[in-house]
mmCIF file of C-alpha atoms in Angstrom:
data_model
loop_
_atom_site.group_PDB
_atom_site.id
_atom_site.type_symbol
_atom_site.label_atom_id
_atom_site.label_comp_id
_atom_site.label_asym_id
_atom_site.label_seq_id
_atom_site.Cartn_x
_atom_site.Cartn_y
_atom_site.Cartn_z
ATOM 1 C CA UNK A 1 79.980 106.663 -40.107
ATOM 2 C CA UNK A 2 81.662 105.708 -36.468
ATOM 3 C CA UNK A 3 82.362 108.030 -34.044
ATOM 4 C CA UNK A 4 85.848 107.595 -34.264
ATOM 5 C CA UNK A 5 86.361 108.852 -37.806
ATOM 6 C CA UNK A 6 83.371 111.896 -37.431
ATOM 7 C CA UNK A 7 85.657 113.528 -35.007
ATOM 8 C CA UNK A 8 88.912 112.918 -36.908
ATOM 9 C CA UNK A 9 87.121 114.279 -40.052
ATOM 10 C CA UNK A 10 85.537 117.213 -38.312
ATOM 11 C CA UNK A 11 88.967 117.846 -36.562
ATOM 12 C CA UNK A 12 90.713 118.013 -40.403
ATOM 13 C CA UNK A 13 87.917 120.312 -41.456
ATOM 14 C CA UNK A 14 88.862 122.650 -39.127
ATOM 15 C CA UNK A 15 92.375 122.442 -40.171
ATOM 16 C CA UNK A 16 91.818 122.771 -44.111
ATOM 17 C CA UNK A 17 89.374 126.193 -43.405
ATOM 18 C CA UNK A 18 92.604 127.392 -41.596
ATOM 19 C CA UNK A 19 94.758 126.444 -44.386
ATOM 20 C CA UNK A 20 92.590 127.722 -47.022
ATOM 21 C CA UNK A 21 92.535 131.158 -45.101
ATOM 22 C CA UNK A 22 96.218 131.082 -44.392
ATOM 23 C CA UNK A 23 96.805 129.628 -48.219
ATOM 24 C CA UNK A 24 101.016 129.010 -46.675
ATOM 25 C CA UNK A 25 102.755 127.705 -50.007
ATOM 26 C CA UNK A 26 104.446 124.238 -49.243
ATOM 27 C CA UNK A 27 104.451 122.566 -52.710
ATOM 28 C CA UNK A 28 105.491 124.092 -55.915
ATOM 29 C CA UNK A 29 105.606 121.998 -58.921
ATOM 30 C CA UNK A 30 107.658 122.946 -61.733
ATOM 31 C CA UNK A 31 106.433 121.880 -65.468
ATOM 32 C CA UNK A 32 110.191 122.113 -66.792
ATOM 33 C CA UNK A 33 109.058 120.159 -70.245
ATOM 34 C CA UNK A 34 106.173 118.241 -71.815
ATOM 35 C CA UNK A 35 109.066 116.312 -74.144
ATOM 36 C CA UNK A 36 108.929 112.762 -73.278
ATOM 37 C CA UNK A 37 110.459 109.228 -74.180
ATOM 38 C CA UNK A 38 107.527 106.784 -73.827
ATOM 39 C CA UNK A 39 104.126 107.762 -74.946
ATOM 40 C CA UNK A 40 101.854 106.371 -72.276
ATOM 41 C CA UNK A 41 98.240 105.403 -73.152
ATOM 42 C CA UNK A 42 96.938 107.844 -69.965
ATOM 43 C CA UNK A 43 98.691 110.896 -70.516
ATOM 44 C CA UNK A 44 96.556 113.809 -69.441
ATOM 45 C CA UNK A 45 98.905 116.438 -70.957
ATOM 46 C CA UNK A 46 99.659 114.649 -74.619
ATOM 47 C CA UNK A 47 103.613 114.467 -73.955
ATOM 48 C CA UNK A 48 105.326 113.843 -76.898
ATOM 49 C CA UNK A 49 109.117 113.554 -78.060
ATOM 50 C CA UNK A 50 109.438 116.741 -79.537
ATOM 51 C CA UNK A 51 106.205 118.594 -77.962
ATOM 52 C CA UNK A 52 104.754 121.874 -79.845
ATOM 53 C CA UNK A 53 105.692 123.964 -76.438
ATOM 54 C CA UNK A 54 109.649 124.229 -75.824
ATOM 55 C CA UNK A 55 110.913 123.973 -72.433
ATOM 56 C CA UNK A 56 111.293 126.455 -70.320
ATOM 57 C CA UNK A 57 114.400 127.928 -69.572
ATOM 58 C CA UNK A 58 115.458 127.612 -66.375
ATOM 59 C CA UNK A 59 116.345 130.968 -65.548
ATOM 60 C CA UNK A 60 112.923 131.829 -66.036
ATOM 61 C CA UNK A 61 111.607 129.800 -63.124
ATOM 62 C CA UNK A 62 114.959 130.553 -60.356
ATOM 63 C CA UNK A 63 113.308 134.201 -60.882
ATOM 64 C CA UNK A 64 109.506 132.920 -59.394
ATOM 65 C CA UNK A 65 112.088 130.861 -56.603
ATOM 66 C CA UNK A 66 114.097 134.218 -56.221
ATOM 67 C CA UNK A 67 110.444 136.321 -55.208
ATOM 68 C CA UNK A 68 108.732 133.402 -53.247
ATOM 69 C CA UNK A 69 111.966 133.554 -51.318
ATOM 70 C CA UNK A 70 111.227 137.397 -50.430
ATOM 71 C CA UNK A 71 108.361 135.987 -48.377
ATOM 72 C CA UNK A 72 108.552 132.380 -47.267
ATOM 73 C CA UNK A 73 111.355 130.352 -45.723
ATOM 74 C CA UNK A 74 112.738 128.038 -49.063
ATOM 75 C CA UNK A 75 113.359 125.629 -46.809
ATOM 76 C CA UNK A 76 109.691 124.752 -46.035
ATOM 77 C CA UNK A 77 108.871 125.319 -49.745
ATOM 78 C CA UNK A 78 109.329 121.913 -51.801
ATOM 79 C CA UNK A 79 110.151 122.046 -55.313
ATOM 80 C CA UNK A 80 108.826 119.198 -57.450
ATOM 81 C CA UNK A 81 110.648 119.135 -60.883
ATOM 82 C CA UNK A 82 107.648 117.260 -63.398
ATOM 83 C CA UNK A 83 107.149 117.064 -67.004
ATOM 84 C CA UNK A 84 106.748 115.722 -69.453
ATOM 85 C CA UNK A 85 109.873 113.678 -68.246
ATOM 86 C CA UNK A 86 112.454 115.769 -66.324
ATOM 87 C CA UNK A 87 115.334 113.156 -67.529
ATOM 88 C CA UNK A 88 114.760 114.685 -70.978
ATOM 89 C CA UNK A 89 116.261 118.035 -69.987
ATOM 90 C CA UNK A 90 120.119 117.633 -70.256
ATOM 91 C CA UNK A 91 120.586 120.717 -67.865
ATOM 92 C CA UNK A 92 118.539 119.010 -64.932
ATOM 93 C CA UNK A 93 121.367 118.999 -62.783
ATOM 94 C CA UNK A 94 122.008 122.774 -63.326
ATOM 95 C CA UNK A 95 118.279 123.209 -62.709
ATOM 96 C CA UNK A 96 118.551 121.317 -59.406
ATOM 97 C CA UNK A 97 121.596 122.615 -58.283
ATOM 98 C CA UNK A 98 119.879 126.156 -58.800
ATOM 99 C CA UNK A 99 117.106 125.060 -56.815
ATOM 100 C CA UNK A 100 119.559 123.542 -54.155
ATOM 101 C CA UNK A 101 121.752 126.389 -53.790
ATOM 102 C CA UNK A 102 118.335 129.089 -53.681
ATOM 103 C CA UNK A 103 117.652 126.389 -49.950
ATOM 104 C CA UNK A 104 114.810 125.024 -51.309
ATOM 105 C CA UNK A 105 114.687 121.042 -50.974
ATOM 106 C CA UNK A 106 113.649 119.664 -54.583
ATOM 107 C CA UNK A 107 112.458 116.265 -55.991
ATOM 108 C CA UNK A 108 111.346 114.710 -59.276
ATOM 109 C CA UNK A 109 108.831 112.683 -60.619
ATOM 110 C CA UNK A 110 110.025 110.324 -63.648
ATOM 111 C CA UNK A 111 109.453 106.917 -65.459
ATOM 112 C CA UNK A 112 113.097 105.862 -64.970
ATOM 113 C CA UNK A 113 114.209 104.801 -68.437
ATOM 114 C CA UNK A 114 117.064 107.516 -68.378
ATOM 115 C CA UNK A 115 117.796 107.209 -64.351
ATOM 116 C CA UNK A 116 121.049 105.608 -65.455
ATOM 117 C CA UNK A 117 124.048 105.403 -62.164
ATOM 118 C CA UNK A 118 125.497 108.176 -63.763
ATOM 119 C CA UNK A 119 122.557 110.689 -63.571
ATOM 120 C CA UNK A 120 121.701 109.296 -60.398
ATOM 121 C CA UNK A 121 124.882 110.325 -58.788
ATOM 122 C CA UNK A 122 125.071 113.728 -60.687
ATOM 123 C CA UNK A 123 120.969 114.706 -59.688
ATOM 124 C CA UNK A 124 122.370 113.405 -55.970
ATOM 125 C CA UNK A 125 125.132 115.758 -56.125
ATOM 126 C CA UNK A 126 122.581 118.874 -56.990
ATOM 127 C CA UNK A 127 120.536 118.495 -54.247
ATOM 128 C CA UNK A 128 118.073 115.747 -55.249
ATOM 129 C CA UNK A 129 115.881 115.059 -52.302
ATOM 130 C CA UNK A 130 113.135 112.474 -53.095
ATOM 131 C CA UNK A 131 112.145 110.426 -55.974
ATOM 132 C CA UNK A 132 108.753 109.016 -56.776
ATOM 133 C CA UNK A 133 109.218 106.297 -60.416
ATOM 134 C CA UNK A 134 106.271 105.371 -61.877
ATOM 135 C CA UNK A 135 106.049 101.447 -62.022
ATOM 136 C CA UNK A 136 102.607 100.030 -63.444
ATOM 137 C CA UNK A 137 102.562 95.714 -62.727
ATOM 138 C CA UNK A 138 104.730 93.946 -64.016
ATOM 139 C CA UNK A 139 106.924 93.331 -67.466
ATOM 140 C CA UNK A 140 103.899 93.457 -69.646
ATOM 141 C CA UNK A 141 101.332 95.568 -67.862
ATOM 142 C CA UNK A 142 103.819 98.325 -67.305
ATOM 143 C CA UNK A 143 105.136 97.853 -70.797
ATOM 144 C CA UNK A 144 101.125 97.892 -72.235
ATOM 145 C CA UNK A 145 100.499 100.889 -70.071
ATOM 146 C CA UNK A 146 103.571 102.931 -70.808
ATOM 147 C CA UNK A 147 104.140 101.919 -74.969
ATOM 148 C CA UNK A 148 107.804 101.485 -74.378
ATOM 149 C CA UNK A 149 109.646 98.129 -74.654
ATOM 150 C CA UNK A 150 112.025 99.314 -72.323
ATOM 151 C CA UNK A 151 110.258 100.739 -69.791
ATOM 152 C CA UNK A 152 109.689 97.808 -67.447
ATOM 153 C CA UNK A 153 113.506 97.033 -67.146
ATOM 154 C CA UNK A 154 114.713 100.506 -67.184
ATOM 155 C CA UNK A 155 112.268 101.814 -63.998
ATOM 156 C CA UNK A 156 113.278 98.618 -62.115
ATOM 157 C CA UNK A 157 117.200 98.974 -62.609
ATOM 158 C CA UNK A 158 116.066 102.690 -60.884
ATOM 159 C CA UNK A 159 113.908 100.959 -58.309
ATOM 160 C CA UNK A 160 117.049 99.031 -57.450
ATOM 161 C CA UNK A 161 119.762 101.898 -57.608
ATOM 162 C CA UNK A 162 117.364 103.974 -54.901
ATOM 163 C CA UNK A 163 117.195 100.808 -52.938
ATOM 164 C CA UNK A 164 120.833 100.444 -52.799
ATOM 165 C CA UNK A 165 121.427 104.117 -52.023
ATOM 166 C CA UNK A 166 119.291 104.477 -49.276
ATOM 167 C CA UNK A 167 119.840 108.096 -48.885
ATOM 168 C CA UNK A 168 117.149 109.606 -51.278
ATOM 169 C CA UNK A 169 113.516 109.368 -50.058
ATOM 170 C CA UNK A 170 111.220 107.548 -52.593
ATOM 171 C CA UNK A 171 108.528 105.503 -52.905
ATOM 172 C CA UNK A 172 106.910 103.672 -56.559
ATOM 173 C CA UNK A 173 103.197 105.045 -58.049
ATOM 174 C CA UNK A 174 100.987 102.730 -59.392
ATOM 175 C CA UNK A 175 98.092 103.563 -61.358
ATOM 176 C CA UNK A 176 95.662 100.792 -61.575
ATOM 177 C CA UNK A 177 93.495 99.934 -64.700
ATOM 178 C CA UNK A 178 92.081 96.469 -66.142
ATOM 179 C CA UNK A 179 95.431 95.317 -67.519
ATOM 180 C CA UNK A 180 97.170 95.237 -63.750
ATOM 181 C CA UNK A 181 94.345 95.217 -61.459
ATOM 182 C CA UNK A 182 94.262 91.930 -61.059
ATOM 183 C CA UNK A 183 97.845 91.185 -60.324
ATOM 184 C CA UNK A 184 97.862 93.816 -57.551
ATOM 185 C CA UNK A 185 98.804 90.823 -54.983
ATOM 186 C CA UNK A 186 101.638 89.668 -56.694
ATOM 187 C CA UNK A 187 103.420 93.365 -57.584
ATOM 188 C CA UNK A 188 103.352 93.928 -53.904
ATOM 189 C CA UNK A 189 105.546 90.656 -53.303
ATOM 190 C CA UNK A 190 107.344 92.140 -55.797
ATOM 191 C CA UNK A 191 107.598 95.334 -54.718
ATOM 192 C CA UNK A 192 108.704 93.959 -51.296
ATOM 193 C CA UNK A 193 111.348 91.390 -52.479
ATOM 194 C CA UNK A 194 113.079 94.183 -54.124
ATOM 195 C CA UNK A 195 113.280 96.210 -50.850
ATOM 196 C CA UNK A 196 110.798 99.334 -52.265
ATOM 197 C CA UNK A 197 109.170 100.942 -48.639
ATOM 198 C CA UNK A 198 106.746 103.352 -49.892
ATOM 199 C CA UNK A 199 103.854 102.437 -52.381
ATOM 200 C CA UNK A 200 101.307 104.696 -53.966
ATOM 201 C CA UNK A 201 98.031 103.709 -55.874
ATOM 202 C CA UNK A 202 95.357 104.917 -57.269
ATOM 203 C CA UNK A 203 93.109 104.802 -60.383
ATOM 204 C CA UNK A 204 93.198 106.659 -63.795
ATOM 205 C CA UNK A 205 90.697 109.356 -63.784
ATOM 206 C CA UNK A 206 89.206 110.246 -67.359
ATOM 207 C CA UNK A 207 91.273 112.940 -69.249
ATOM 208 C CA UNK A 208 93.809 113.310 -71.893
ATOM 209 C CA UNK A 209 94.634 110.198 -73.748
ATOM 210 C CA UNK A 210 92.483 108.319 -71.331
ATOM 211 C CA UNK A 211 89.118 109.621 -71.214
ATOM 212 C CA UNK A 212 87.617 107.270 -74.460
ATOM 213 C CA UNK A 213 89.811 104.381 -73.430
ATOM 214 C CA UNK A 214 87.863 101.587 -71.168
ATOM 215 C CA UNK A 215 90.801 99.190 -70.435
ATOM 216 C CA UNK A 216 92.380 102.353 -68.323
ATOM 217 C CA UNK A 217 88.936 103.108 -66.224
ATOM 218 C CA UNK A 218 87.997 100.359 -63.223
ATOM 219 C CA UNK A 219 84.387 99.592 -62.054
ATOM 220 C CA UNK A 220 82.845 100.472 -59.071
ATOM 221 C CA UNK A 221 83.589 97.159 -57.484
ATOM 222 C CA UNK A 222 87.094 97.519 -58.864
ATOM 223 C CA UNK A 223 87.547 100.684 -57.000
ATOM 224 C CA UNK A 224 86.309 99.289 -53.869
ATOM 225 C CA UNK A 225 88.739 96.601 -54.789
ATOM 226 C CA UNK A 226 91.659 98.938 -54.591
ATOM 227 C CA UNK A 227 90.609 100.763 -51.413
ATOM 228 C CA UNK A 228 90.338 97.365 -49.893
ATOM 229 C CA UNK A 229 93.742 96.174 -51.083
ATOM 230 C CA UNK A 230 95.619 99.080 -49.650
ATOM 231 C CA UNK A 231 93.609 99.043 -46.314
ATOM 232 C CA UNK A 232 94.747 95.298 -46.257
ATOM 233 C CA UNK A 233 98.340 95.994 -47.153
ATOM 234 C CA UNK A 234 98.631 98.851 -44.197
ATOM 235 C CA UNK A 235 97.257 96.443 -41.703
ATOM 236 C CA UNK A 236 99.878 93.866 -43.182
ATOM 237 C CA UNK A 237 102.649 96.808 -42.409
ATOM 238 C CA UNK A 238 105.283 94.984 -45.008
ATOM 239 C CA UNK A 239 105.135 97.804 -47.542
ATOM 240 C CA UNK A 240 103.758 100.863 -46.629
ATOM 241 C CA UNK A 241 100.931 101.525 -49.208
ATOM 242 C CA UNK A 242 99.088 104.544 -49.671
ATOM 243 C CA UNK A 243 95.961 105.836 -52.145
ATOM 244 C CA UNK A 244 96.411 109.084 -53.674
ATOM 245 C CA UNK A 245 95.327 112.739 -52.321
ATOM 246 C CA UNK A 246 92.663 112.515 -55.034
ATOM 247 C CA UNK A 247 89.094 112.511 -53.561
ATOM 248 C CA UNK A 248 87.442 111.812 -50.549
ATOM 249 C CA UNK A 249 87.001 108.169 -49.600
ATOM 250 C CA UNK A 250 84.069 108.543 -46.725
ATOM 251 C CA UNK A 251 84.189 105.013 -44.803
ATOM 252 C CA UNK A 252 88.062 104.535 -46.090
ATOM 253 C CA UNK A 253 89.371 107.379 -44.382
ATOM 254 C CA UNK A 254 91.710 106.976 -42.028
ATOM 255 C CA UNK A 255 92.569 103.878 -42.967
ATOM 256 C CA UNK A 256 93.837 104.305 -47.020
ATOM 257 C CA UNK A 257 96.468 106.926 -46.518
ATOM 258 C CA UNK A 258 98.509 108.826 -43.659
ATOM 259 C CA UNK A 259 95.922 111.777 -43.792
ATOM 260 C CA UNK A 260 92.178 112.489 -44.092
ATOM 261 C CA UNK A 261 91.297 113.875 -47.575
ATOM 262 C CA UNK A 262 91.901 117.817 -48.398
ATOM 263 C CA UNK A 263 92.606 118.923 -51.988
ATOM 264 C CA UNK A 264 95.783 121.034 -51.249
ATOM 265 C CA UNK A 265 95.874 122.827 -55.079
ATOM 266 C CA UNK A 266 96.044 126.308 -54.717
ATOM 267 C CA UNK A 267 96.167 126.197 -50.878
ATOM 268 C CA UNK A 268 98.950 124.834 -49.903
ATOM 269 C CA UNK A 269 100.319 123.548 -53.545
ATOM 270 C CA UNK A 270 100.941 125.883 -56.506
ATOM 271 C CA UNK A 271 102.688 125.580 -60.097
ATOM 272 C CA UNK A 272 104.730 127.122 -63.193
ATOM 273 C CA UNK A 273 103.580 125.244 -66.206
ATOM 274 C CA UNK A 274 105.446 124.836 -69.431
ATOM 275 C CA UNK A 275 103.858 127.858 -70.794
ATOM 276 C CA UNK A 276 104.563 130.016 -67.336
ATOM 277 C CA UNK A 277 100.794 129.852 -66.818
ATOM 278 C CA UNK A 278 100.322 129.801 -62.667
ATOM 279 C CA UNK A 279 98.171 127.164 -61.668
ATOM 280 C CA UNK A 280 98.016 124.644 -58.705
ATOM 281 C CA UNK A 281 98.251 120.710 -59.228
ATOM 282 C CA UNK A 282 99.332 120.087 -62.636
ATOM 283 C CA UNK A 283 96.716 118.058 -63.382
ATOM 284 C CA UNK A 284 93.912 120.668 -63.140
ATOM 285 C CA UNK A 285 92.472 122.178 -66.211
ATOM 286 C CA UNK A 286 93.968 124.792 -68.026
ATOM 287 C CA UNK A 287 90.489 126.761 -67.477
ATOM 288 C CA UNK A 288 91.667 126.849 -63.521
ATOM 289 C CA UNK A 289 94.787 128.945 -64.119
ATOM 290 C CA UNK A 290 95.408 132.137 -61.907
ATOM 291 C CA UNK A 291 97.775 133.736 -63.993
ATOM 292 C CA UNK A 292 101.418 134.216 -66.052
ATOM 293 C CA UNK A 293 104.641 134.645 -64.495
ATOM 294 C CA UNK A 294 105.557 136.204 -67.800
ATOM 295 C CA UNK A 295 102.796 138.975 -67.200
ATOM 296 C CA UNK A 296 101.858 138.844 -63.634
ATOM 297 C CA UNK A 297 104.028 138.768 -60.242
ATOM 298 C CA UNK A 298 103.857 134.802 -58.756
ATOM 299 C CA UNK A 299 103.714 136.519 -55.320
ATOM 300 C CA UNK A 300 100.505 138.468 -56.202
ATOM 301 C CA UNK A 301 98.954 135.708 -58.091
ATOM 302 C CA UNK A 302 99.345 133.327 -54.725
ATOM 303 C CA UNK A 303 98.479 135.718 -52.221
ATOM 304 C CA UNK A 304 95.314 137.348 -53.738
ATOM 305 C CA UNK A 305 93.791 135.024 -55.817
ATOM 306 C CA UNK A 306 92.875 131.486 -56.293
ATOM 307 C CA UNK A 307 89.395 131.788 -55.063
ATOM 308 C CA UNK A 308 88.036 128.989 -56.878
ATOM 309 C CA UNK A 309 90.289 126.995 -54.790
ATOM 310 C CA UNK A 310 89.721 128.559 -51.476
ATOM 311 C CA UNK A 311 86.337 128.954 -51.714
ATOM 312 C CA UNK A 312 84.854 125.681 -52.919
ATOM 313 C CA UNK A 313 81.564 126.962 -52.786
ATOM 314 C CA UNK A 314 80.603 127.363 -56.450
ATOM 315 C CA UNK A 315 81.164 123.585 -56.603
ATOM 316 C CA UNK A 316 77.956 122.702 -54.895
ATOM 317 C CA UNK A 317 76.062 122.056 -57.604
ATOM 318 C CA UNK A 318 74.693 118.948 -59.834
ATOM 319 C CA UNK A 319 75.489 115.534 -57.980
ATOM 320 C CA UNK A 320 76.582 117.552 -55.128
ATOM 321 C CA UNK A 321 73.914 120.368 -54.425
ATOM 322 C CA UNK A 322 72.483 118.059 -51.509
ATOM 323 C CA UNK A 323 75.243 115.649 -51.204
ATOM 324 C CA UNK A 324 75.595 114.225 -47.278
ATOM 325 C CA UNK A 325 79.581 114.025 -47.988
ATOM 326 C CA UNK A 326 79.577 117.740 -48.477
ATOM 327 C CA UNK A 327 80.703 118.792 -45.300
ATOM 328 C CA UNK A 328 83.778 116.986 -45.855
ATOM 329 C CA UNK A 329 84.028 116.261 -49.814
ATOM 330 C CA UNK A 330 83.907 120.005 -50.937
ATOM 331 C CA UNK A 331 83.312 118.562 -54.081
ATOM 332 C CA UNK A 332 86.541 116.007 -54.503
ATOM 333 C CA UNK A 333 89.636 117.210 -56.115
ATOM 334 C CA UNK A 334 90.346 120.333 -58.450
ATOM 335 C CA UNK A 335 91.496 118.138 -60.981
ATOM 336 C CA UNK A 336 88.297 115.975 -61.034
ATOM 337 C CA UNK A 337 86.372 119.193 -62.886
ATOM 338 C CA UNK A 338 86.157 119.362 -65.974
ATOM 339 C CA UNK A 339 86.582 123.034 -68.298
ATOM 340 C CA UNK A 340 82.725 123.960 -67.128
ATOM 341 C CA UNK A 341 83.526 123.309 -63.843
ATOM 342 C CA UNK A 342 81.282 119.594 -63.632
ATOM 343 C CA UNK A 343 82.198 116.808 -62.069
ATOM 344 C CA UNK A 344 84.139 113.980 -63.869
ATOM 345 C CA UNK A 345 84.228 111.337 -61.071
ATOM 346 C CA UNK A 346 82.189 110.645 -57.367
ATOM 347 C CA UNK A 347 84.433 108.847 -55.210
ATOM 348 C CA UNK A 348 81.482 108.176 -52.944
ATOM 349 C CA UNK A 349 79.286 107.460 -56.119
ATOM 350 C CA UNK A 350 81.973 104.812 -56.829
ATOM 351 C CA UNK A 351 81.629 103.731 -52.994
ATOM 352 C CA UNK A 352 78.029 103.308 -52.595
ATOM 353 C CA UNK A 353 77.233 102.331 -56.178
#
C-alpha cells in the first residue's frame, strides 16, 4: 500500500478510536414498519404486505426523541425513517412533522412506488430533509430485482419529481447482482440524462431472502468490477458515485467513497426496530441488540453499552486472527456477522482472490 493512503488510513484510525470512546450519536434509524408493497428477491428482513409485527406507533418512538434530546443537540442527531416501506404508513407526515417540530432533521429511505406529487409535497411540508430511492438498472432488472411490475416506472417518476424540486437532498442506491451488473455503463448515462447527482452502489451481501440465491451474489472479479466502475465514474466527475460504508476496501480506499472505511453502528449510528429492540444499523443481526425501549431507558442503553461495537476485539478470530488488514479492517462491518458472530463476507478476500 502507498504512502499516501497509509497515512490517510492511520490518520482515520485515530479518529474512529476517538469516536468509539466518545460513542456521540449522529444517526438514528427508525424501523417505523416491516409492511411493504413489492416483495424484493434480497430482502434481509422478510417484508411483507401485512407483516406478523404491527407498526409501531409513533408516539412510542417521539418518547426515545424526547430523552435523546435531554442530552444531545437534535439538531446534530439525524433521523432516518426505514421500513419495511415508510410510504406504507398513512400517518408519515404526522411522524415527520413530530420529528421536525422535536429539531431533529429527518429523511427516508423508500422504493418510490407511492412517492406520488401529492405525498411529496405533504412529507416536504413536515420537515423532509433527504431522500435516498432505491433504483436497481433499468425497466427489467429493477423490475426482476424488486417483483413489482410497477416499480421501475413508479421510482423514476420520483427520481424526476426530486430532480425538479431541487430542494430535498437525495441521491439513487443501487445494489448490484448478475441481472444488472453488466449494464452498469449504461444506468449511469441514464442516471445522468435524468439529472440524478448522487449515486450509491454496492453489492448484496448474503442474508434474508438472498443468502441461497446465486443470481443476487457477484464474483470476485465482479466485485473488483464494481470498485473499478465507481473509481472510474469519480474520476469522470459527471455523477458523483459512491460504494457503500460496508467493509473495508484496502487498495480502493480513498478513491471509492468520500471517506476511509469505519463501521459507524453503535458508535456513531443507533436504532428503534419494529419491535422497540435497540440496536445499531438495521441490518445487523437480531443477536447484536443492546436492549428494549419498552424495558430499558434508550439513553442508558447508548451510553453504557454496545461493547461489541466499541470494542471490536472479540472479532479477531477465524479468517481474521492474523489478518494484515486488521489494523484497519476491525473485522468489516457489524452487519457482515452472522448470529455466532463469524464472518459472512472478506472484502479483501474478494480483493485479492
Amino acid at each position: 500500500m502507498e504512502l499516501r493512503r497509509r497515512l490517510a488510513l492511520e490518520a482515520a484510525r485515530q479518529i474512529n478510536k476517538n469516536l468509539k470512546r466518545e460513542h456521540p450519536l449522529r444517526q438514528l434509524f427508525w424501523e417505523c414498519t416491516l409492511r411493504c408493497n413489492v416483495h424484493c428477491r434480497h430482502c434481509g428482513s422478510d417484508c411483507r404486505h401485512e407483516p406478523a409485527k404491527p407498526d409501531m406507533p409513533r408516539d412510542d418512538f417521539f418518547r426515545v426523541l424526547d430523552r435523546v434530546a435531554e442530552r444531545y443537540d437534535p439538531a446534530e442527531v439525524f433521523v432516518i425513517v426505514s421500513g419495511g416501506e415508510p410510504l406504507m404508513r398513512d400517518d408519515l407526515e404526522l411522524i415527520g412533522r413530530g420529528i421536525h417540530e422535536r429539531g431533529y432533521p429527518w429523511g427516508m429511505v423508500s422504493n418510490g412506488l407511492y412517492l406520488t406529487p401529492e405525498r411529496f409535497h405533504n412529507l416536504k411540508g413536515a420537515g423532509l430533509c433527504s431522500l435516498a430511492i432505491s433504483f436497481d438498472g433499468l425497466e427489467q432488472e429493477h423490475n426482476w430485482l424488486r417483483c413489482h411490475p410497477d416499480s421501475f416506472r413508479r421510482a423514476d417518476e420520483a427520481i424526476d419529481l426530486l430532480v425538479a424540486d431541487g430542494t430535498v437532498k437525495f441521491d439513487v442506491v443501487t445494489c448490484v447482482n448478475q441481472k444488472n451488473i453488466g449494464q452498469l455503463a449504461e444506468l449511469r448515462e441514464y442516471l445522468i440524462n435524468k439529472g440524478v447527482g448522487d449515486w450509491r452502489l454496492f453489492p448484496i451481501f448474503p442474508v434474508g431472502r438472498a443468502a441461497h440465491d446465486p443470481m443476487l451474489r457477484v464474483t470476485n472479479e465482479q466485485f473488483r468490477q464494481i470498485l473499478d466502475f465507481i473509481r472510474e465514474t469519480r474520476r469522470e466527475g459527471r455523477i458523483h458515485a459512491n460504494y457503500s460504508c460496508e467493509g473495508f476496501v484496502g487498495p480502493y480506499e480513498g478513491d471509492v467513497r468520500d471517506w476511509l472505511f469505519r463501521c459507524a453502528a453503535g458508535v456513531t449510528v443507533g436504532s428503534v426496530l419494529i419491535d422497540g429492540s435497540i440496536s445499531a444499523c438495521t441490518s445487523i443481526r437480531s443477536n447484536y441488540v443492546q436492549g428494549n425501549i419498552y424495558e430499558d431507558d434508550f439513553l442508558d442503553v447508548w451510553e453504557n453499552r454496545y461493547q461489541r461495537y466499541r470494542d471490536r476485539t472479540w472479532m479477531k478470530k477465524d479468517a481474521c486472527a492474523k489478518c494484515r488488514h486488521w489494523r484497519y479492517c476491525e473485522g468489516n462491518g457489524m452487519h457482515l456477522r452472522d448470529d455466532d458472530g463469524r464472518l459472512l463476507v472478506c472484502h479483501m478476500e474478494r480483493i485479492e482472490g
